[in-house]
Tab-separated table of C-alpha atoms in Angstrom:
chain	number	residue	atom	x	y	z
A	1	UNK	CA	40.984	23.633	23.419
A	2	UNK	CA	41.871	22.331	20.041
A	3	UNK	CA	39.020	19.761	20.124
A	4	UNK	CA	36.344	21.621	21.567
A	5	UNK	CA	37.403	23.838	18.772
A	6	UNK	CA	37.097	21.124	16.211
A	7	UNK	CA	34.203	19.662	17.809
A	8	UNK	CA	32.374	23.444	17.874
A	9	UNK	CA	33.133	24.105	14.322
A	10	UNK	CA	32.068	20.462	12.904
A	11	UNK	CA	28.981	20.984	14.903
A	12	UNK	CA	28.428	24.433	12.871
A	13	UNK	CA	28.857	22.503	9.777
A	14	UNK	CA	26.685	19.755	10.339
A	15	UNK	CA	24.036	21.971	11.318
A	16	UNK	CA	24.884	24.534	8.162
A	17	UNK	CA	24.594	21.670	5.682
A	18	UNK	CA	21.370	19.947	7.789
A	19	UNK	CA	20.163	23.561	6.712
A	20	UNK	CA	20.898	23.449	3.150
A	21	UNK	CA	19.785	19.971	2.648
A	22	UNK	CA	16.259	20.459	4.400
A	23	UNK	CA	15.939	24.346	3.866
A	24	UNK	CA	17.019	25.608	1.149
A	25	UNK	CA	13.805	26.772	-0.053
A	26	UNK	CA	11.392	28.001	1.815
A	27	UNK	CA	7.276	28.416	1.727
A	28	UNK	CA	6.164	31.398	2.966
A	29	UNK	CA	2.544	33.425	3.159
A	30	UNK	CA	2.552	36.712	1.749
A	31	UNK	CA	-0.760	38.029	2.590
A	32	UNK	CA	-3.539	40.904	1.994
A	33	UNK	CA	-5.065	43.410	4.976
A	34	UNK	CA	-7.289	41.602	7.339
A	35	UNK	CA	-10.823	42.178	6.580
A	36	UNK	CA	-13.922	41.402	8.629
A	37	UNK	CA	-17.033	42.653	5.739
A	38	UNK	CA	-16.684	42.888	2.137
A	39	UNK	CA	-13.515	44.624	1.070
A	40	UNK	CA	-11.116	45.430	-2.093
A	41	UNK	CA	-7.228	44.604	-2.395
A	42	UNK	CA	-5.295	45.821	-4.965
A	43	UNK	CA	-1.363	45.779	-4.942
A	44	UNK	CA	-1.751	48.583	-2.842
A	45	UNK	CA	-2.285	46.359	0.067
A	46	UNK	CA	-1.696	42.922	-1.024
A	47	UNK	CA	1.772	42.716	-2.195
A	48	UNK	CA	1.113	39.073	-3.782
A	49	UNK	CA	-0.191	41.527	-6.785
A	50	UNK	CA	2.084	42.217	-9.310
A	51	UNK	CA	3.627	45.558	-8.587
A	52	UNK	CA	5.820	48.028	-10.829
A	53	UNK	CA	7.551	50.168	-8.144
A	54	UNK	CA	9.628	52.558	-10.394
A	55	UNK	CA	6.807	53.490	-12.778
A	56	UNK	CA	3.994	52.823	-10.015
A	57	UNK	CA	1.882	50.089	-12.231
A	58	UNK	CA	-0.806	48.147	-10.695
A	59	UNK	CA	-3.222	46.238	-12.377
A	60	UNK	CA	-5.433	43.572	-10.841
A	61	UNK	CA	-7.746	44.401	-8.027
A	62	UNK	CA	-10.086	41.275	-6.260
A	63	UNK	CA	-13.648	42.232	-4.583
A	64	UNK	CA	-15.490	40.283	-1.775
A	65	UNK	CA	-19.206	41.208	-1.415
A	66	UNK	CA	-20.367	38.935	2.377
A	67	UNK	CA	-23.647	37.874	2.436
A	68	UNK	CA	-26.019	36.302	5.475
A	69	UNK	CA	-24.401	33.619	6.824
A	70	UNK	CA	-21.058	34.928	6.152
A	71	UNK	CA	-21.575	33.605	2.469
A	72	UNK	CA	-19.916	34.568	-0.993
A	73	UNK	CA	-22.733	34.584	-3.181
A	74	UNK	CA	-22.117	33.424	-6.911
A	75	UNK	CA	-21.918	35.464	-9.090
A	76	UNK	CA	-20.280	38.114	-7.644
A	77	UNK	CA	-19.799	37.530	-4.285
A	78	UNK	CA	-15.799	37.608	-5.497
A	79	UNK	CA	-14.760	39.685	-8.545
A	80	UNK	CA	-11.195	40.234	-10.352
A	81	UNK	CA	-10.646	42.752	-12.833
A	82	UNK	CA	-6.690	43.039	-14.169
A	83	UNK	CA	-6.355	45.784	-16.993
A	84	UNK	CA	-3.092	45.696	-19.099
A	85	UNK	CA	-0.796	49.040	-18.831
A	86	UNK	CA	1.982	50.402	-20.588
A	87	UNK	CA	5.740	49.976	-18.959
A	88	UNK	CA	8.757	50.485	-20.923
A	89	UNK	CA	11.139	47.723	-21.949
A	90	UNK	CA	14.531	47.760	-20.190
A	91	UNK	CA	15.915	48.598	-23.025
A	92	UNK	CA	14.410	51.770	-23.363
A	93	UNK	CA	15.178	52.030	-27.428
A	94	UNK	CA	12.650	49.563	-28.038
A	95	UNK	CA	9.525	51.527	-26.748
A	96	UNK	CA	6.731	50.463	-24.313
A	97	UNK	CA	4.389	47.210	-24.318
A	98	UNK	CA	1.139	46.238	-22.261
A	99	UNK	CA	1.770	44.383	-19.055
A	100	UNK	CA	-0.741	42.718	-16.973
A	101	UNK	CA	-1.159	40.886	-13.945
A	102	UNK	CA	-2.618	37.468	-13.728
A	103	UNK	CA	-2.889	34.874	-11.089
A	104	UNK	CA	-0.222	37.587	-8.955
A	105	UNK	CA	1.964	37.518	-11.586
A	106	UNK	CA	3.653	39.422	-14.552
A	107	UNK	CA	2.830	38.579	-17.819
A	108	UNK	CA	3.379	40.201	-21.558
A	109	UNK	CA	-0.036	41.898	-22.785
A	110	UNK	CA	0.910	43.086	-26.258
A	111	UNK	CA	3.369	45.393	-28.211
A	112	UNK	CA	2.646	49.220	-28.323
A	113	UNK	CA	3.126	50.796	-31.795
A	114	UNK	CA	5.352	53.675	-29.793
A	115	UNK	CA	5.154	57.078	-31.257
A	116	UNK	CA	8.640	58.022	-29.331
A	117	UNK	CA	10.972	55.375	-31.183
A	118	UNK	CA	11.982	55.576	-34.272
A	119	UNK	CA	11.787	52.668	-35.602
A	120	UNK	CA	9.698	50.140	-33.413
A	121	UNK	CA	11.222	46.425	-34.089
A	122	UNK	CA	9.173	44.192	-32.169
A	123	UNK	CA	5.554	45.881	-32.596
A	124	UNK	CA	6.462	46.345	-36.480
A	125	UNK	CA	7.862	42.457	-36.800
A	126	UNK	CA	4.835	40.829	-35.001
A	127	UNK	CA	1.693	40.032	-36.427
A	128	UNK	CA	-0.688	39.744	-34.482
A	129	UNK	CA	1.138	42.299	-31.518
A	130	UNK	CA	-1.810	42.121	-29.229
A	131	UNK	CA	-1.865	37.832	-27.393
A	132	UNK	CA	-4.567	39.487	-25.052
A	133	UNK	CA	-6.592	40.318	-27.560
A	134	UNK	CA	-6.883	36.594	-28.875
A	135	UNK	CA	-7.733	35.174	-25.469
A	136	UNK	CA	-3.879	34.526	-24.410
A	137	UNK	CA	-1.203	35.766	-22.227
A	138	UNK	CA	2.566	34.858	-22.269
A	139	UNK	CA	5.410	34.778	-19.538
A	140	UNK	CA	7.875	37.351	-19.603
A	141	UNK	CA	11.115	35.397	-18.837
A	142	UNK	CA	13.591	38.160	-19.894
A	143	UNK	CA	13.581	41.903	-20.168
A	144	UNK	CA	17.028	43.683	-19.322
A	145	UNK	CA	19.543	45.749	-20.500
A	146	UNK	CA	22.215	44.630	-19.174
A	147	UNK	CA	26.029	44.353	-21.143
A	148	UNK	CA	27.281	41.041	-21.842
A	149	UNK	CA	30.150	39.629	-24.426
A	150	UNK	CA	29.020	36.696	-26.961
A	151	UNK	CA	31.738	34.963	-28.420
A	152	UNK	CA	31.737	32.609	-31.251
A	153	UNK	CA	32.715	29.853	-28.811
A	154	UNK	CA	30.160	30.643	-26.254
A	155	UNK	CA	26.424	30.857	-27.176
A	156	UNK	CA	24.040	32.661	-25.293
A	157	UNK	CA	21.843	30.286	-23.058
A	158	UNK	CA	18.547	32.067	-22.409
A	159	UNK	CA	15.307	30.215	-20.689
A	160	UNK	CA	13.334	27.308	-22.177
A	161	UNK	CA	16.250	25.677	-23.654
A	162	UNK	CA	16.854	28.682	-25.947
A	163	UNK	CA	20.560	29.453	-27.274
A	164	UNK	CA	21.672	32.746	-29.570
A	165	UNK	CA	25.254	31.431	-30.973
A	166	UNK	CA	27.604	33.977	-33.169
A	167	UNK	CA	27.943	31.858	-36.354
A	168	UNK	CA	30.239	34.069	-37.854
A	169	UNK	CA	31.385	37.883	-38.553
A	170	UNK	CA	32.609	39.315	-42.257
A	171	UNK	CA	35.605	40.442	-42.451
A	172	UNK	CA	34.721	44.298	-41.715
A	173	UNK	CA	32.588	43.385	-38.542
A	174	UNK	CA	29.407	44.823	-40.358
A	175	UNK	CA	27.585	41.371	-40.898
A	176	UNK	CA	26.726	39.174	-38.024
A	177	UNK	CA	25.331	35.399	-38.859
A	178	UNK	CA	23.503	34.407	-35.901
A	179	UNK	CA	21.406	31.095	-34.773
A	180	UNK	CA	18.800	29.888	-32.399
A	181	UNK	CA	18.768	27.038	-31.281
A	182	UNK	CA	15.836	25.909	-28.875
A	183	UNK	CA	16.934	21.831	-27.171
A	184	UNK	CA	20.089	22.182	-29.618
A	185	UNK	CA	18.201	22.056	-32.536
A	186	UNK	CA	18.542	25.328	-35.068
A	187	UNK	CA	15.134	26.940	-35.352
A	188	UNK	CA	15.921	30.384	-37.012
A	189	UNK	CA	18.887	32.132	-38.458
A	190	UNK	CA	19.415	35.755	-39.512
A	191	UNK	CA	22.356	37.985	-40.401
A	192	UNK	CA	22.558	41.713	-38.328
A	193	UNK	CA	24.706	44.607	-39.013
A	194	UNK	CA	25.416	46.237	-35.900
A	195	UNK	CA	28.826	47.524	-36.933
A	196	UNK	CA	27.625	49.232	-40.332
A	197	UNK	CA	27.668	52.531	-40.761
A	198	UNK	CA	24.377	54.747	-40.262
A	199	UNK	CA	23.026	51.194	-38.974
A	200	UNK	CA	19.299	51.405	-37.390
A	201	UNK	CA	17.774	49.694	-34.464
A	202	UNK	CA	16.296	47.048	-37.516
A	203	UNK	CA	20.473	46.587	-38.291
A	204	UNK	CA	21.170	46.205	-34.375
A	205	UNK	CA	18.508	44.160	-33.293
A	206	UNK	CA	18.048	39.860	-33.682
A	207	UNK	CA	14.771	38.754	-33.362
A	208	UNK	CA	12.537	35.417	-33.671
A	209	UNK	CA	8.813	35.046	-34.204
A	210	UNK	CA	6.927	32.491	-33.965
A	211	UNK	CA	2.910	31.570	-34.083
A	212	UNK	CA	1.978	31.205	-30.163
A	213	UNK	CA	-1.458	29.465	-29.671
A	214	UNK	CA	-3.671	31.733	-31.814
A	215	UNK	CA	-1.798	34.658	-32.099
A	216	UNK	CA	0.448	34.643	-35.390
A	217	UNK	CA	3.963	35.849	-35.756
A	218	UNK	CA	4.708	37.372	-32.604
A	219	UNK	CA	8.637	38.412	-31.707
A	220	UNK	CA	9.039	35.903	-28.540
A	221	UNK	CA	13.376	36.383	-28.742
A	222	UNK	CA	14.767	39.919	-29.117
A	223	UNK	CA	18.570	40.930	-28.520
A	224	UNK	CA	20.013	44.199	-29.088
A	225	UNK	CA	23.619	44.225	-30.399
A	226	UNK	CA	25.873	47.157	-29.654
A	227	UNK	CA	28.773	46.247	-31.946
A	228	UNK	CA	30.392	43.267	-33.558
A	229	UNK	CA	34.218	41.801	-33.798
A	230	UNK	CA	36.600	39.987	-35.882
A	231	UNK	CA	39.174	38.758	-33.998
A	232	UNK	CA	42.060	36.497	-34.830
A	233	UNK	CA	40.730	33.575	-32.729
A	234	UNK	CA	37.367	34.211	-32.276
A	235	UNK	CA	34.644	36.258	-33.010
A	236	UNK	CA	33.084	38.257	-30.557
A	237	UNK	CA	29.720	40.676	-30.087
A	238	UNK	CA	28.108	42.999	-27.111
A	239	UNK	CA	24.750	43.249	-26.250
A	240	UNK	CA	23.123	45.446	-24.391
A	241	UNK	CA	19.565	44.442	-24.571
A	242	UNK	CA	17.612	40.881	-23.845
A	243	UNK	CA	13.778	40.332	-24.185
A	244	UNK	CA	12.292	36.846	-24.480
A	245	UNK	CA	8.456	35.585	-23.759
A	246	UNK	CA	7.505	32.184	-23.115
A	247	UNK	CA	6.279	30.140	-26.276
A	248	UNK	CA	3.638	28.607	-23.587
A	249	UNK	CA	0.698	30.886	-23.746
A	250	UNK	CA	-1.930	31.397	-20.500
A	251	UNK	CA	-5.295	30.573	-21.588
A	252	UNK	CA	-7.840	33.336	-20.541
A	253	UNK	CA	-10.424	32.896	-23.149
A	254	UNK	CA	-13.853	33.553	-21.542
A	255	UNK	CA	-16.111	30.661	-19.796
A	256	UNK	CA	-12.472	29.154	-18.589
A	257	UNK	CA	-12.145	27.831	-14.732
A	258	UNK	CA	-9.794	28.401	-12.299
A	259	UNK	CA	-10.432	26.985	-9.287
A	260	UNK	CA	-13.732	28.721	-7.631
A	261	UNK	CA	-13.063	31.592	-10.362
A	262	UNK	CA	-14.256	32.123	-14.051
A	263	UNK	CA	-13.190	33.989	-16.858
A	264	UNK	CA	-16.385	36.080	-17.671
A	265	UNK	CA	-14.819	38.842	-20.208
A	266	UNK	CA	-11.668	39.728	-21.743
A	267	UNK	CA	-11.121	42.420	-24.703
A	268	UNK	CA	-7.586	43.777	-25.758
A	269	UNK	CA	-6.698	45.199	-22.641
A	270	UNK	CA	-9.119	43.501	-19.874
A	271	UNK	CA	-9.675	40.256	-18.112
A	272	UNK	CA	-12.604	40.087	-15.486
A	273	UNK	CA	-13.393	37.202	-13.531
A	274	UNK	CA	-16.098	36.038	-10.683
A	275	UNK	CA	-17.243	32.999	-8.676
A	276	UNK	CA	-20.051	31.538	-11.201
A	277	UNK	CA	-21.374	28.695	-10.365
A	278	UNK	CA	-19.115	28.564	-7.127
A	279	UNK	CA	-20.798	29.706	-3.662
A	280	UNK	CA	-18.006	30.104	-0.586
A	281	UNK	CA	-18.605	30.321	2.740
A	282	UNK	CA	-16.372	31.921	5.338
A	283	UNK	CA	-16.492	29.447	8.093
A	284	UNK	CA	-13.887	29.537	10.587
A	285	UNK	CA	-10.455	28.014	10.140
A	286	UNK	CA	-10.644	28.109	6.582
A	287	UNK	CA	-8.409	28.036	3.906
A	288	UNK	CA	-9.934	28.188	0.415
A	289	UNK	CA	-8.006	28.355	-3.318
A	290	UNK	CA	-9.987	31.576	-5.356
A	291	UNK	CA	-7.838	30.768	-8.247
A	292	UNK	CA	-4.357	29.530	-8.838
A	293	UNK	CA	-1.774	31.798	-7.027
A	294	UNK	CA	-4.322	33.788	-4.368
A	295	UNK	CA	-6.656	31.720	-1.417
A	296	UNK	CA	-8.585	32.965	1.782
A	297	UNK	CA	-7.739	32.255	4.871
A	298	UNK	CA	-10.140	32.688	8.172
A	299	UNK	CA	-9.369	33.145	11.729
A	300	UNK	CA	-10.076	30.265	13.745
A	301	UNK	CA	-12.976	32.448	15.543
A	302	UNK	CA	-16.758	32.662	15.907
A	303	UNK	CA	-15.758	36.517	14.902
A	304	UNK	CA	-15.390	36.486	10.670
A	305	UNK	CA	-12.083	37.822	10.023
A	306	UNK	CA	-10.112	36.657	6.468
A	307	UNK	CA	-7.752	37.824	4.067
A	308	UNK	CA	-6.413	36.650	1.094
A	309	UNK	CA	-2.859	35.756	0.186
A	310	UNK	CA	-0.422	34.219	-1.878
A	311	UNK	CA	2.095	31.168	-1.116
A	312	UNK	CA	5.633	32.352	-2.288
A	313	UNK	CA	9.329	30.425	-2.568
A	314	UNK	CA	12.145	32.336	-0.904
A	315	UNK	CA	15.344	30.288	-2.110
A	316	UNK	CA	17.833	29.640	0.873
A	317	UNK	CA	21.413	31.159	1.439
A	318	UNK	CA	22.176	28.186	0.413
A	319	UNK	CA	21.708	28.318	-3.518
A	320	UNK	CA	23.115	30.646	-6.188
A	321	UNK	CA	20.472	32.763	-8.130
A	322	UNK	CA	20.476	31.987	-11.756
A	323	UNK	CA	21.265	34.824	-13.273
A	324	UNK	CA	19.765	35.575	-16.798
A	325	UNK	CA	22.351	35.508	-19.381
A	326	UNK	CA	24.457	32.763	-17.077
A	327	UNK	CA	24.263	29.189	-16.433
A	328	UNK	CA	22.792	28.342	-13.233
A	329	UNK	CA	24.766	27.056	-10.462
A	330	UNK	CA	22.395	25.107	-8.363
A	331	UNK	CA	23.998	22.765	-5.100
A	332	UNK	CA	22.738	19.124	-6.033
A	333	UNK	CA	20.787	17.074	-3.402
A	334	UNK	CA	23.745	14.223	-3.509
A	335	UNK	CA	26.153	16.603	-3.005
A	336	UNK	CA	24.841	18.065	-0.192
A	337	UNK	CA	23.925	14.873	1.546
A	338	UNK	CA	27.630	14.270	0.772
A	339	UNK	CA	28.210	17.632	2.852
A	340	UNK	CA	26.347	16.099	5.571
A	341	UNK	CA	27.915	12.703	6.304
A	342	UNK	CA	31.199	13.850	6.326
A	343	UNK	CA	30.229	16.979	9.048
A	344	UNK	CA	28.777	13.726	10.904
A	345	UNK	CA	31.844	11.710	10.530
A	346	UNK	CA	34.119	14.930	11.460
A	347	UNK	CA	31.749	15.217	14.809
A	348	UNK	CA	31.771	11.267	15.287
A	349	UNK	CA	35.849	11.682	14.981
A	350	UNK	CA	36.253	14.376	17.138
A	351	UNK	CA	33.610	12.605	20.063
A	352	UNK	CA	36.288	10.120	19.677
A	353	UNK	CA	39.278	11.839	20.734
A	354	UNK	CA	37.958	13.450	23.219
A	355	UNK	CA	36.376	10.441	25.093
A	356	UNK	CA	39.900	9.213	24.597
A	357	UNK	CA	41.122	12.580	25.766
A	358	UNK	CA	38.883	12.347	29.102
A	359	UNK	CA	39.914	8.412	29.718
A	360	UNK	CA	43.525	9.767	29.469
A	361	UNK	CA	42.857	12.909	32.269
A	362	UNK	CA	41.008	10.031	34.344
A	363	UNK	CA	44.280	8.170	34.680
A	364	UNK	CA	45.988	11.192	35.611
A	365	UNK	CA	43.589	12.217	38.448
A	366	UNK	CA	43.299	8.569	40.344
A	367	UNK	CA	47.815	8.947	39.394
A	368	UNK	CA	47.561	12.115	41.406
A	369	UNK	CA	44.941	10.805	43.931
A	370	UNK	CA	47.900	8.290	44.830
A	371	UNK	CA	50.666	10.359	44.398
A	372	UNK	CA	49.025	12.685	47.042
A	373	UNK	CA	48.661	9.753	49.568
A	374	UNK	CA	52.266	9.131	49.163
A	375	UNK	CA	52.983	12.984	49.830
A	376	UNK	CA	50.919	12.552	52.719
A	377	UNK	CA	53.147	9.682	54.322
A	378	UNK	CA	56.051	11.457	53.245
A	379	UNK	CA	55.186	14.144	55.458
A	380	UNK	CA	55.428	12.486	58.441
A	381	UNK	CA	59.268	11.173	58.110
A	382	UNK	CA	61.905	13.373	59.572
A	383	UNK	CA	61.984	16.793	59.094
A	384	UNK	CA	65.663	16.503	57.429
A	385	UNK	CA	63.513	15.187	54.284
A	386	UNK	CA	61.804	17.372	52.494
A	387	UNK	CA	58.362	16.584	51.654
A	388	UNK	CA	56.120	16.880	49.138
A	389	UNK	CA	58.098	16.557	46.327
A	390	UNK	CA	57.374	13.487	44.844
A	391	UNK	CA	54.042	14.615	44.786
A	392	UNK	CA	54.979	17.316	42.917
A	393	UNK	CA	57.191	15.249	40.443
A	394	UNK	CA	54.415	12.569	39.946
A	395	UNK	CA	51.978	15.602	39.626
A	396	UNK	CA	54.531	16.769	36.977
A	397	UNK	CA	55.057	13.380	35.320
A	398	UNK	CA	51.170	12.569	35.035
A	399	UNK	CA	50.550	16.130	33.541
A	400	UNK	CA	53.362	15.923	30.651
A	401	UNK	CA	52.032	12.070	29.686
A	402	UNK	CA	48.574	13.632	29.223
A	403	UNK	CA	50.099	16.308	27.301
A	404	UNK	CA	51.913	13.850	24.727
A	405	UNK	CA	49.000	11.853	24.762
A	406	UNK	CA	46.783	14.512	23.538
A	407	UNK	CA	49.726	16.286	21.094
A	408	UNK	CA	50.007	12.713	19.653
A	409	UNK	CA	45.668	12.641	18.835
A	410	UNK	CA	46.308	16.259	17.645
């Protein structure tokens, strides 16, 4: 029982790190309703759109208009229109700013000079607040409010190669030296006062700008510190609020391609796009890129039947999440392959001892086979012997050497 035991769970194993090795990320289709004439999705029905749940924001919406021949006519045989809308950061103190979807996915629109805060840090500190306005968009990588402890030892690592490091604290805890670093190079420095008295969100809040593509002076890093700590060791801060953009800006200026698409307008708050220049035809069993994150697929049938989707990554169980203010822990490919031939070894081990195992019970059955013939001869001598039990003791005998044999693999 033992080895089937160990044979059972080294099987699991192998199979569990097979899994990791070859699956840990998966492809999968996230598609939009089936339609058989022209029709309109809109996150509403194609959940590859970017979505807002919690403040219900939706803002791109893709048009098919079929023509004979099951034909999608340029110009406008498929349109896109995504229209930036107002969402509040996490960190609600800051205000709002323009979101907008593009390509089915989120990206940073402009700041929002917000009536509601009093003093608005990011739209106030950035130049030119408005990226869609000069023909660009940028990634959002971080926007949370979430509590975490900086210490003078331990920077905080943020995306693109971006670190916030405590440089140092005065002697009160009002000033706060800070740096970014972006590769480990310094590219800014400033000095906060979270702990001062009457201090404002200005006093609280680190932030870096930078000139992004054409747009000048825009706040890409923002972190909101609640306080700020001497201590005899090491200095140490709290913040409760984390924004950063992507200093890699989109390109939507008009007359731009993507794929079948083209960028035909864009003002401060609007991109529109169509098929110029790009007709499509709905054949059967078809699968056909629109623009970079959303295709058509037909149905292999005479019968036209389509929808669009998007190819997503779902990681496997397999892999820890980075989380946003932590260091990722990813499983490397060696190591798991590592994972792998020793499950196989631990399987080719076990196969071993039992093939030993059954050679060993083989023994014992052609020992019993002839210990029963003898039993069988014994029973025909006098009836003042008593038979049968040498069968039984060679029975016995064979049973307890197997035993040993296998105690002695264990």
């Amino acid at each position: 029982m033992k080895k089937l035991a160990a044979i059972t769970f080294t099987s699991m194993v192998l199979l569990l790190a097979t899994a990791m090795a070859v699956g840990a990320a998966d492809s999968v289709e996230v598609r939009g309703k089936v339609a058989t004439e022209g029709a309109t999705w809109t996150a509403d029905d194609f959940a590859g759109f970017y979505y807002d749940l919690d403040d219900d924001i939706k803002t791109e919406e893709l048009t098919t208009t079929i023509s004979e021949g099951n034909k999608l006519l340029e110009p406008d045989g498929v349109t896109y229109t995504s229209t930036a809308m107002p969402t509040e950061f996490e960190y609600e103190e800051w205000g709002t700013y323009n979101v907008i979807g593009f390509f089915a996915d989120k990206y940073f629109a402009g700041y929002i000079d917000d009536p509601n805060v009093e003093e608005n840090v990011l739209f106030d500190e950035s130049e030119d607040e408005n990226v869609l306005a000069d023909e660009q968009l940028l990634k959002i990588l971080m926007d949370n409010d979430d509590e975490r402890t900086v210490t003078s030892g331990t920077p905080l690592a943020m995306e693109e190669g971006y670190e916030l490091a405590i440089q140092s604290i005065d002697i009160d805890g009002n000033k706060v030296y800070l740096e970014l670093s972006k590769d480990g190079a310094v590219v800014d420095s400033k000095v906060i006062s979270p702990s001062a008295d009457n201090a404002g969100m200005k006093d609280k809040t680190y932030y870096y700008k930078k000139d992004i593509g054409d747009s000048k002076d825009v706040v890409i890093v923002a972190a909101h510190f609640k306080n700020a700590f001497r201590g005899a060791d090491q200095n140490l801060a709290t913040i409760d609020g984390l924004w950063q953009l992507s200093d890699t800006p989109q390109d939507v200026s008009e007359n731009t391609e993507y794929d079948k698409m083209t960028i035909q307008t864009v003002t401060a708050n609007t991109i529109t796009m169509n098929n110029e220049d790009n007709d499509i035809t709905l054949s059967k069993n078809k699968d056909i890129t629109l623009m970079p994150g959303v295709s058509i697929k037909t149905a292999d049938d005479d019968a036209l039947r389509y929808y669009i989707y998007k190819e997503a990554t779902i990681e496997g169980d397999g892999e820890v999440a980075k989380e946003e203010n932590e260091t990722a822990v990813v499983t490397p490919v060696n190591a798991t392959e590592k994972t792998v031939e020793e499950a196989k070894e631990a399987v080719e081990e076990a196969n071993k001892t039992v093939e030993e195992a059954e050679q060993v019970v083989e023994e014992a059955k052609e020992e019993v086979v002839e210990a029963e013939a003898k039993a069988e001869e014994a029973a025909e001598v006098p009836a003042n012997k008593t038979p049968g039990f040498g069968s039984i003791f060679a029975l016995t005998g064979l049973l307890a050497v197997a035993y040993l044999v296998l105690s002695r693999r264990d």
